[in-house]
Every structure is written in C-alpha cells, then in structure tokens.
Short mmCIF file of C-alpha atoms and ligand atoms in Angstrom, two decimals:
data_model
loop_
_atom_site.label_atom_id
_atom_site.label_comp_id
_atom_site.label_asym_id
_atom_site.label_seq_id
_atom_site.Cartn_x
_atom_site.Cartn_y
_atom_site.Cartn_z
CA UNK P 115 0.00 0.00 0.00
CA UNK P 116 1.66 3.90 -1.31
CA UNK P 117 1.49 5.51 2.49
CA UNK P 118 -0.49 9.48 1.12
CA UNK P 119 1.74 12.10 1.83
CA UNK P 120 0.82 15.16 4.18
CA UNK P 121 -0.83 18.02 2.64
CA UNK P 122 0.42 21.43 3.17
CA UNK P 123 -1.42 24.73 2.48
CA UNK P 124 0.80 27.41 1.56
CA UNK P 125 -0.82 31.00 0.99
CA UNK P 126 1.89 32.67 -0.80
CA UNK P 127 4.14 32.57 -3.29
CA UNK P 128 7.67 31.78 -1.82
CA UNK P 129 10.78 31.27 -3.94
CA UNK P 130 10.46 27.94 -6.12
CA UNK P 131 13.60 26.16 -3.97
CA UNK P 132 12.41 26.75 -0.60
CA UNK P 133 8.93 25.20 -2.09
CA UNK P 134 10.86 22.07 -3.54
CA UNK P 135 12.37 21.20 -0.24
CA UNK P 136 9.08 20.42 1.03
CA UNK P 137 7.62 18.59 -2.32
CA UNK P 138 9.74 15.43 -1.20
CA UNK P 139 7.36 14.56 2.00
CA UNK P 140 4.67 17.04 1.00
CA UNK P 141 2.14 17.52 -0.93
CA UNK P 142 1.62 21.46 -1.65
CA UNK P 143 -1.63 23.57 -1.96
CA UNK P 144 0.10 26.75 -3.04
CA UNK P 145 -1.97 29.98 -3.69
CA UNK P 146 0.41 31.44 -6.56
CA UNK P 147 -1.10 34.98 -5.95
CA UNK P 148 0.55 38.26 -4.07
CA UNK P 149 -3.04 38.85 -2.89
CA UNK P 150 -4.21 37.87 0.48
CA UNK P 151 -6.55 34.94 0.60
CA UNK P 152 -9.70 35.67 1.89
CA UNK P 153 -10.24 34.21 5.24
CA UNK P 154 -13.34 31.77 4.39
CA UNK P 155 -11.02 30.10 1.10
CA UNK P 156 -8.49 29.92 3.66
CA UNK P 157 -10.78 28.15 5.94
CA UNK P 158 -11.92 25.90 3.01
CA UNK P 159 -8.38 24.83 1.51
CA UNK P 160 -7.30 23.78 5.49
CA UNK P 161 -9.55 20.88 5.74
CA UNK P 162 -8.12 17.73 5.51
CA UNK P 163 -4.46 19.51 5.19
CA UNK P 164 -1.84 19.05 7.94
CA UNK P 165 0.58 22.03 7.65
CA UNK P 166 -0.15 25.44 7.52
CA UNK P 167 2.20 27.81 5.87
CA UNK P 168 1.17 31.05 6.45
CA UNK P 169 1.92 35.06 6.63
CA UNK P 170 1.48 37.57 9.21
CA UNK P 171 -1.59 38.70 7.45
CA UNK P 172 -3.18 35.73 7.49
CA UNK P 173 -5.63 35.54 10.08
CA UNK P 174 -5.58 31.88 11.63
CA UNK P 175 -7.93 32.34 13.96
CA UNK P 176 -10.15 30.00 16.11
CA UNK P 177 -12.18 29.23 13.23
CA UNK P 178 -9.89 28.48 10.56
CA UNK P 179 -8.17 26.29 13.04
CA UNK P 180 -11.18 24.85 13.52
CA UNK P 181 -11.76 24.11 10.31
CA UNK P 182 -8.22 22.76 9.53
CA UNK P 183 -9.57 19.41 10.68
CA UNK P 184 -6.13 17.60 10.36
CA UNK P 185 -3.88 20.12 11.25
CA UNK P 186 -0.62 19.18 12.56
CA UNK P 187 1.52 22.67 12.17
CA UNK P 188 1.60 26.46 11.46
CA UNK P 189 4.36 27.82 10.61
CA UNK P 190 4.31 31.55 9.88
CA UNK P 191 6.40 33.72 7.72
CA UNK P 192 7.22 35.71 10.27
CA UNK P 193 8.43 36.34 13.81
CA UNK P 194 5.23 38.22 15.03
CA UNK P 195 2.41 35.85 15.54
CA UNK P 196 -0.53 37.71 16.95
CA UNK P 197 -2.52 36.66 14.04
CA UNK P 198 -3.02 33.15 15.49
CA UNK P 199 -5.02 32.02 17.73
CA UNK P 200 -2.37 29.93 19.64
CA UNK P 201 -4.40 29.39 22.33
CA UNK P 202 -7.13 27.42 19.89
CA UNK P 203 -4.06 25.47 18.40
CA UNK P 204 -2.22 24.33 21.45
CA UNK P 205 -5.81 22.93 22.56
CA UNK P 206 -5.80 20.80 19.63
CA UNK P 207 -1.87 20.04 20.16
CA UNK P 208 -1.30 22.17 16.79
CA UNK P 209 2.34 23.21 16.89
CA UNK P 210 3.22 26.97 16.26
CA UNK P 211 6.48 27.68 14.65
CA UNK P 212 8.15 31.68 13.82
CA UNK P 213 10.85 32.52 12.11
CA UNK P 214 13.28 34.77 15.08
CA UNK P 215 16.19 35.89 14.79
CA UNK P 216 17.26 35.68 11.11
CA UNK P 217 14.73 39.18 10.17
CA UNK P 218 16.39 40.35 13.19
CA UNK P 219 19.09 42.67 11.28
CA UNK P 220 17.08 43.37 8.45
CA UNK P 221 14.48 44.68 10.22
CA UNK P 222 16.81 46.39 12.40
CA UNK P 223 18.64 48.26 9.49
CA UNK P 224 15.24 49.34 8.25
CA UNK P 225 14.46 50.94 11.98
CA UNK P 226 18.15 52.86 11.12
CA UNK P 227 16.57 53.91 7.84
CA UNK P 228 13.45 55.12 9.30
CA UNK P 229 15.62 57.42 12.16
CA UNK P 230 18.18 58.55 9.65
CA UNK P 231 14.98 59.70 7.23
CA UNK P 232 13.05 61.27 9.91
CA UNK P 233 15.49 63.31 10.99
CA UNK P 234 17.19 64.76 7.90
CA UNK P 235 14.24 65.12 5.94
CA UNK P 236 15.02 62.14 3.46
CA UNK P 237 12.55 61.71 1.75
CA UNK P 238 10.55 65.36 2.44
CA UNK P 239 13.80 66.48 0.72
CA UNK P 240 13.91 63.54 -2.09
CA UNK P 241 10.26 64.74 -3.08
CA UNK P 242 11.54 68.55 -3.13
CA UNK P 243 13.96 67.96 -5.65
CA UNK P 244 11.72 65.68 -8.07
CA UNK P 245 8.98 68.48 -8.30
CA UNK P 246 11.72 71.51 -9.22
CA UNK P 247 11.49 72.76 -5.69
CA UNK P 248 15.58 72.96 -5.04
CA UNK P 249 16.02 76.08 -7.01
CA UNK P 250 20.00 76.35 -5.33
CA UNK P 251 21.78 75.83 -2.42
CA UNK P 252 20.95 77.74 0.57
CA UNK P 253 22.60 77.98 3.95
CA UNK P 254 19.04 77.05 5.86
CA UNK P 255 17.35 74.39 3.26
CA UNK P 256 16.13 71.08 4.45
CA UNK P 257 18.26 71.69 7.95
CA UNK P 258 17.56 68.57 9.98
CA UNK P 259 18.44 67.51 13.67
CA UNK P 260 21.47 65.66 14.39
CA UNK P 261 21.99 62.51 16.24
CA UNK P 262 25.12 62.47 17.83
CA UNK P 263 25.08 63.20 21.68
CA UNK P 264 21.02 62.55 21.84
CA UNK P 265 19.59 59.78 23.39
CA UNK P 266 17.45 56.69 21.68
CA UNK P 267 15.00 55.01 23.80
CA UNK P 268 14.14 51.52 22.64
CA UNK P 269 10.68 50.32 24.26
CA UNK P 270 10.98 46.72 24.41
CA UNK P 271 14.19 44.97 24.75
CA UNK P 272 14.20 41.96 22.85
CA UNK P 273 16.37 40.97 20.47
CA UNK P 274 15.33 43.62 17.28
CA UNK P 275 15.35 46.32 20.04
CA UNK P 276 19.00 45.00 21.03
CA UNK P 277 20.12 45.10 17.56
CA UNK P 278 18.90 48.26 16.83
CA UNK P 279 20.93 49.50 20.57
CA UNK P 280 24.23 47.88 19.22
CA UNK P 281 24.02 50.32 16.22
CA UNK P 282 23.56 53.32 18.61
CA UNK P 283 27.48 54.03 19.86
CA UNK P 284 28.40 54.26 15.92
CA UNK P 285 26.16 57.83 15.97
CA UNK P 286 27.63 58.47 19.60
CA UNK P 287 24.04 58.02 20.95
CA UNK P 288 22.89 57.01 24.38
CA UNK P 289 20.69 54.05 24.76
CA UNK P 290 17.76 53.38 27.05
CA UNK P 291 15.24 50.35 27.47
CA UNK P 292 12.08 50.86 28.83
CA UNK P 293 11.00 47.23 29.14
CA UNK P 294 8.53 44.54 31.56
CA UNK P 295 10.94 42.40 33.50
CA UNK P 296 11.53 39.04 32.31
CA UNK P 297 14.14 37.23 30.08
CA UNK P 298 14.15 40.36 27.13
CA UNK P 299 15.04 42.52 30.23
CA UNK P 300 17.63 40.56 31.83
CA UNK P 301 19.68 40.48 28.64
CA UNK P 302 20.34 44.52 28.80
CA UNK P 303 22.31 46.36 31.80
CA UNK P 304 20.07 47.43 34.37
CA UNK P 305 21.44 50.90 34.27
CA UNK P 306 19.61 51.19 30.70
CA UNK P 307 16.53 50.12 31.86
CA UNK P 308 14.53 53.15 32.84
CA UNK P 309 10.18 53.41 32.78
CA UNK P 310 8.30 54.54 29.79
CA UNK P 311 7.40 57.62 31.12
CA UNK P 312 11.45 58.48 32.01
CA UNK P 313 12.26 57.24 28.46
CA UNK P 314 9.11 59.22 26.50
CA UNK P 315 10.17 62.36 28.54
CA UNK P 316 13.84 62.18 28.00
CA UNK P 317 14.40 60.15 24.79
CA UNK P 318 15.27 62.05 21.36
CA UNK P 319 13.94 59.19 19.20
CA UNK P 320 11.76 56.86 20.55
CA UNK P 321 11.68 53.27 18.46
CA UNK P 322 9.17 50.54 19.31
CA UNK P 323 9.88 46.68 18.92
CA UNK P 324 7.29 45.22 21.21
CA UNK P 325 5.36 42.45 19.86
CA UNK P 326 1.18 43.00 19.53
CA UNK P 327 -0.49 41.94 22.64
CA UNK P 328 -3.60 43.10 24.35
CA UNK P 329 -1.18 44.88 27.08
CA UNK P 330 1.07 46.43 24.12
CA UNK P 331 -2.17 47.74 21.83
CA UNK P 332 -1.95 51.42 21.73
CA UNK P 333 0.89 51.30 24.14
CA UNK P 334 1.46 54.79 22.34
CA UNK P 335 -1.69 56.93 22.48
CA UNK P 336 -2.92 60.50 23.34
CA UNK P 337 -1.30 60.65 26.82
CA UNK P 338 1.97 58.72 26.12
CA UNK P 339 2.79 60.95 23.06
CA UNK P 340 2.08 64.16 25.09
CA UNK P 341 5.30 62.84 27.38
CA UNK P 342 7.34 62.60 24.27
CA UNK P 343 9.73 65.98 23.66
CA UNK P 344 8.85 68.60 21.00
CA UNK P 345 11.81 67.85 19.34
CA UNK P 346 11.60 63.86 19.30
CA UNK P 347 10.84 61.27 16.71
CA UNK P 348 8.85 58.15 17.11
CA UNK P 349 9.91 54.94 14.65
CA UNK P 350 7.58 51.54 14.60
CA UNK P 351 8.91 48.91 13.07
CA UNK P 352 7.04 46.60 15.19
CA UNK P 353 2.92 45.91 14.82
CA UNK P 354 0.75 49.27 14.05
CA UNK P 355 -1.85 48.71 16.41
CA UNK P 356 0.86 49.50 18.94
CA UNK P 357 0.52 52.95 18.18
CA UNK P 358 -2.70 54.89 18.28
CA UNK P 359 -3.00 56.30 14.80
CA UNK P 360 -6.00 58.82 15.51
CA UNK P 361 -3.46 60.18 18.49
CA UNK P 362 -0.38 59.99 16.69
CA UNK P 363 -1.89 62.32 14.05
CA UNK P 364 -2.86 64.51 16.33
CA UNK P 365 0.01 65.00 18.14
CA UNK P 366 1.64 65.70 14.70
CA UNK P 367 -0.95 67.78 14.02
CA UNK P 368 -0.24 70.21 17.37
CA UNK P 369 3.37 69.29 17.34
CA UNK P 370 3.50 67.66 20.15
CA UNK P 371 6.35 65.57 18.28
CA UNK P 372 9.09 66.36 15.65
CA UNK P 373 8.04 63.69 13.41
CA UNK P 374 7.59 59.71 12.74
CA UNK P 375 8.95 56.80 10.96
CA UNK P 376 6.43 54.06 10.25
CA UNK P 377 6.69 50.68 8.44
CA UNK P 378 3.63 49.53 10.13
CA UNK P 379 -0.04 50.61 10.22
CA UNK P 380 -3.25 49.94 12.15
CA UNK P 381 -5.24 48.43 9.57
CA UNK P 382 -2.46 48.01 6.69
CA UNK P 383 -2.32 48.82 3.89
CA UNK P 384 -4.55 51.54 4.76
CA UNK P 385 -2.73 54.23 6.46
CA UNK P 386 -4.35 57.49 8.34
CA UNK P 387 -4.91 60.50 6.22
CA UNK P 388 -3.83 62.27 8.88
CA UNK P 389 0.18 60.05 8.37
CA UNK P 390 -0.10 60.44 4.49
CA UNK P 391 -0.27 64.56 4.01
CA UNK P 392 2.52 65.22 6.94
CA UNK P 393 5.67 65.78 5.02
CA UNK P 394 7.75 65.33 8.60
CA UNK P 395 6.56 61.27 8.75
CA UNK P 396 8.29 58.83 6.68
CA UNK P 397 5.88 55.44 5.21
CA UNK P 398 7.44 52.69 3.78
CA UNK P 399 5.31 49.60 3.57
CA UNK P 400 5.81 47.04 5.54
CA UNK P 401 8.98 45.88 4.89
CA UNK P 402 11.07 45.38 7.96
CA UNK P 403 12.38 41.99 6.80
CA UNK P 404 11.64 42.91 3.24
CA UNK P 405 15.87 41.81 1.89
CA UNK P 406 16.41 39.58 -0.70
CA UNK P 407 18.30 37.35 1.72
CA UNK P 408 16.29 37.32 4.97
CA UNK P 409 13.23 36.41 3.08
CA UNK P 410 14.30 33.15 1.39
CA UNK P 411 16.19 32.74 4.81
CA UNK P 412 12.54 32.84 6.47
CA UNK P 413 10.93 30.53 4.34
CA UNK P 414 13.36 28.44 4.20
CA UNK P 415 13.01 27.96 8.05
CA UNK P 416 9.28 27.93 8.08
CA UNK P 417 9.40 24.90 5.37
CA UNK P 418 11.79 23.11 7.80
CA UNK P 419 9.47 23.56 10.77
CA UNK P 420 6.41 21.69 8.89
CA UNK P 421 9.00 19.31 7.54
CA UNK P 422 10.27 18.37 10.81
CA UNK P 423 7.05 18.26 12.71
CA UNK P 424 5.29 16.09 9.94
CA UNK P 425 8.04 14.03 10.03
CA UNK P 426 7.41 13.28 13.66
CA UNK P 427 10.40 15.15 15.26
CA UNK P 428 10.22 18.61 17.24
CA UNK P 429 10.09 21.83 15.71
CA UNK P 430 12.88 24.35 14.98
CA UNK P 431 11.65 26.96 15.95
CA UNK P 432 7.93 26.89 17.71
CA UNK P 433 6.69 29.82 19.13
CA UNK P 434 6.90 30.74 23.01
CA UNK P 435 3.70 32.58 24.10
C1 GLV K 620 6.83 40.80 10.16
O1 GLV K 620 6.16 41.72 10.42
C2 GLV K 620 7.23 39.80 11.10
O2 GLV K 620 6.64 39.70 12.20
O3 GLV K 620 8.14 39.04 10.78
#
C-alpha cells in the first residue's frame, strides 16, 4: 500500500527552492497569488491539510483552526504571531512555529533607515527635488536635527530592540530600554533600563519593537505621546496597532512631536490621512524583513518547521507565548 503524503497549504508565493524542499514529504496547496486569501477560502483549503504555511496577514484564527480538521503545524512567515489564535491550536496540540532571529538585522537596518529619514528630511527632501522645488543651495534648506550626543529610547528589549541599541554608539548616541521584566530585560544592563514615562520624557527618538499583545495595543496613544519631547521622533517597526494612529496624528498635528517613521499601520495597507499629508513622517510599507536574503532565509526555516514536525520530530523553531 503507497502511504499518502501530508498536505500542506501554503498561501503565498515563496521562492520555487524553498517550495521544492518540502515537495519530497509534501504535498503542496500553493496559492500562486501576491493577494491575500480571503479568510473563508483559507478556511476551506485547510480541511483535511496538515501544515499550515502562512503570513502575518493571514488571520488563523479560532475558526480556521477549527476548520483545519487535520492540522498538525503552522508555521508563519514571520516572527510576530498575533494573528493566530495559539491558544485554539495548542488545545488541539497544533504546533506553532516563527521565524526569530534571522529578520532580526534586516528589520533592524530598516528601523536605522526610518531614524536617519526622519530626521534629515530624506525623503521630504527627495520629493523637493523631483517636483523643481531645489532652485539652489541655501545655507538654511532642508536643515535637519542631528543625532550624535542625543539619546534613543528603545521600548521593548528583545532581540530587534537589542540590535537596533548595538548600532547606537556608531552615531555616539545614548541608549535606554524601557521594558517589563523578564528574560528580554535581563539580557540589557540594568542601568539602561529606565520606565516609559522616564524614556518618552527624556528620549530624542523613541523606536518601538514590542510584539502585539492586548497589554502592548496602543501602548502609544494620546497621553503617552504628550510625554514625548517637542523635538523627538517616534519609529515603529514593530505591529501598528501598537501605536494609536488617531493620536499619533494629532500629536503631529499640534506638534506635540518632531516627526515619525512608520513601516507599520493599524489596519495596513490603509494608512491614516492624517500620516499620508505630513511631510515630517516617513511610510514605507511594511517591509522590515523585506531583503532579498532574509526572506528566502525565512521561508526556508518555516518549510523546515512543517517538515520536521510532519516528520514526527520537534520543531525548529515553535513559538513561546
Ligand atoms: C513581520 O512583520 C514579522 O513579524 O516578521
């Protein structure tokens, strides 16, 4: 008897060799789009499959667990997994599995992007030349704040937070953590670690990397951005919910801040109208791990993880809630 392989939704493209290391032991349901499945086809294509690859925009929740009948693993395309339900899966004994540490200097070379953007007018000054507006050089155009001497505050110290710190002496900036004690916190010097309100009030750029959680949801709001200095940035690279987008507008708005970098949005890819006419906030879309190399890295480990845990041994990589 010809023992039936394990069937394994995928819900995005990926590159064609991370896909063939799973076609050995596999057999692939691959939606070939760039577009997001809708949640009910998602629902549909799980039953009867075993592994789940999926993206952070895929929402796995209690229902499309549910319906993934014979599900065995998730593995997401990602590090952040607030968009499943692990809770629902680790009731039906459904492993979890991320993808740490490899997006982990990607993304933080995109938070250095952001901060270098936001405060020398990058792309406010890109857009100036393009539409004729840089008639000649004068002493005052485009002047922008400098980083050297100022102080970063990091909120959340795990390891993209950390990365983004060890960049921080290079631009002869102080670093503070403002982060809940536990294993993230341990791993910085306590003399870093300072509250959120000491590192809002004090900080001249103020970069999030704190992953989505009920307690972390508008973490930055009305109240928390009126701590922040005039003169300071704010930078999320993290999960846009974290920030209140209403507030952050707002405090743009009465310049309560300097300015923002964002590569991550409330309700993406729709971003406040408020964020899109302010020439002082940067947008990119998205794309904290978004290099050629850390992608195919991520899939690569994602494929592994349903490879191993079909095959009956224990995950690379399975999430830790
Ligand atoms: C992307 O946002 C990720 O969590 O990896």
């Amino acid at each position: 008897m010809t023992e039936t392989k394990p069937a394994v939704l995928v819900t995005r493209r990926m590159p064609s060799a991370v896909l063939d290391q799973l076609a050995p032991s596999c057999l692939v349901d691959l939606h070939p789009g760039t577009d997001d499945l809708p949640h009910e086809e998602v629902c549909a294509r799980l039953r009867g499959k075993q592994g789940l690859i999926c993206m952070f925009n895929d929402r796995i929740d209690a229902a499309a667990i549910a319906a993934g009948d014979s599900l065995r693993v998730i593995a997401t395309v990602a590090v952040g997994f607030d968009n499943i339900d692990v809770v629902a899966a680790a009731a039906r004994g459904i492993v979890v599995t991320n993808t740490p540490d490899i997006l982990t200097g990607a993304t933080a070379e995109l938070t250095w992007a952001l901060i270098l953007s936001v405060t020398r007018r990058i792309g406010e000054a890109d857009r100036a030349v393009r539409r004729g507006g840089w008639t000649g050089w004068t002493f005052d155009f485009m002047l922008g704040s400098e980083l050297q001497g100022k102080r970063l505050g990091i909120v959340g110290a795990g390891r993209i937070g950390r990365a983004v710190a060890a960049v921080a002496p290079a631009f002869d900036m102080q670093v503070v953590f403002a982060a809940k004690p536990g294993a993230d916190r341990d791993s910085v010097s306590d003399e870093t670690v300072v509250s959120l309100d000491e590192l809002l009030l004090t900080s001249d750029v103020v970069s999030l990397h704190l992953p989505l959680t009920e307690t972390t949801r508008h973490v930055i709001n009305r109240r928390t951005l009126a701590r922040m200095k005039r003169s300071a940035c704010l930078i999320n690279t993290s999960r846009g919910p974290v920030v209140d987008e209403e507030a952050l507008s707002w405090a743009l708005e009465e310049r309560l801040i300097a300015g923002a970098g964002l590569d991550v949005f409330e309700e993406e890819p729709r971003v406040h109208p408020g964020l899109l006419q302010r020439e002082n906030v940067c947008l990119t879309p998205h794309i904290g791990s978004a290099t050629r190399e850390t992608r195919a890295a991520m899939a690569a480990l994602a494929v592994r993880n349903v490879v191993e845990v079909l095959g009956g041994r224990p995950a690379v990589t399975p999430v830790h809630r």
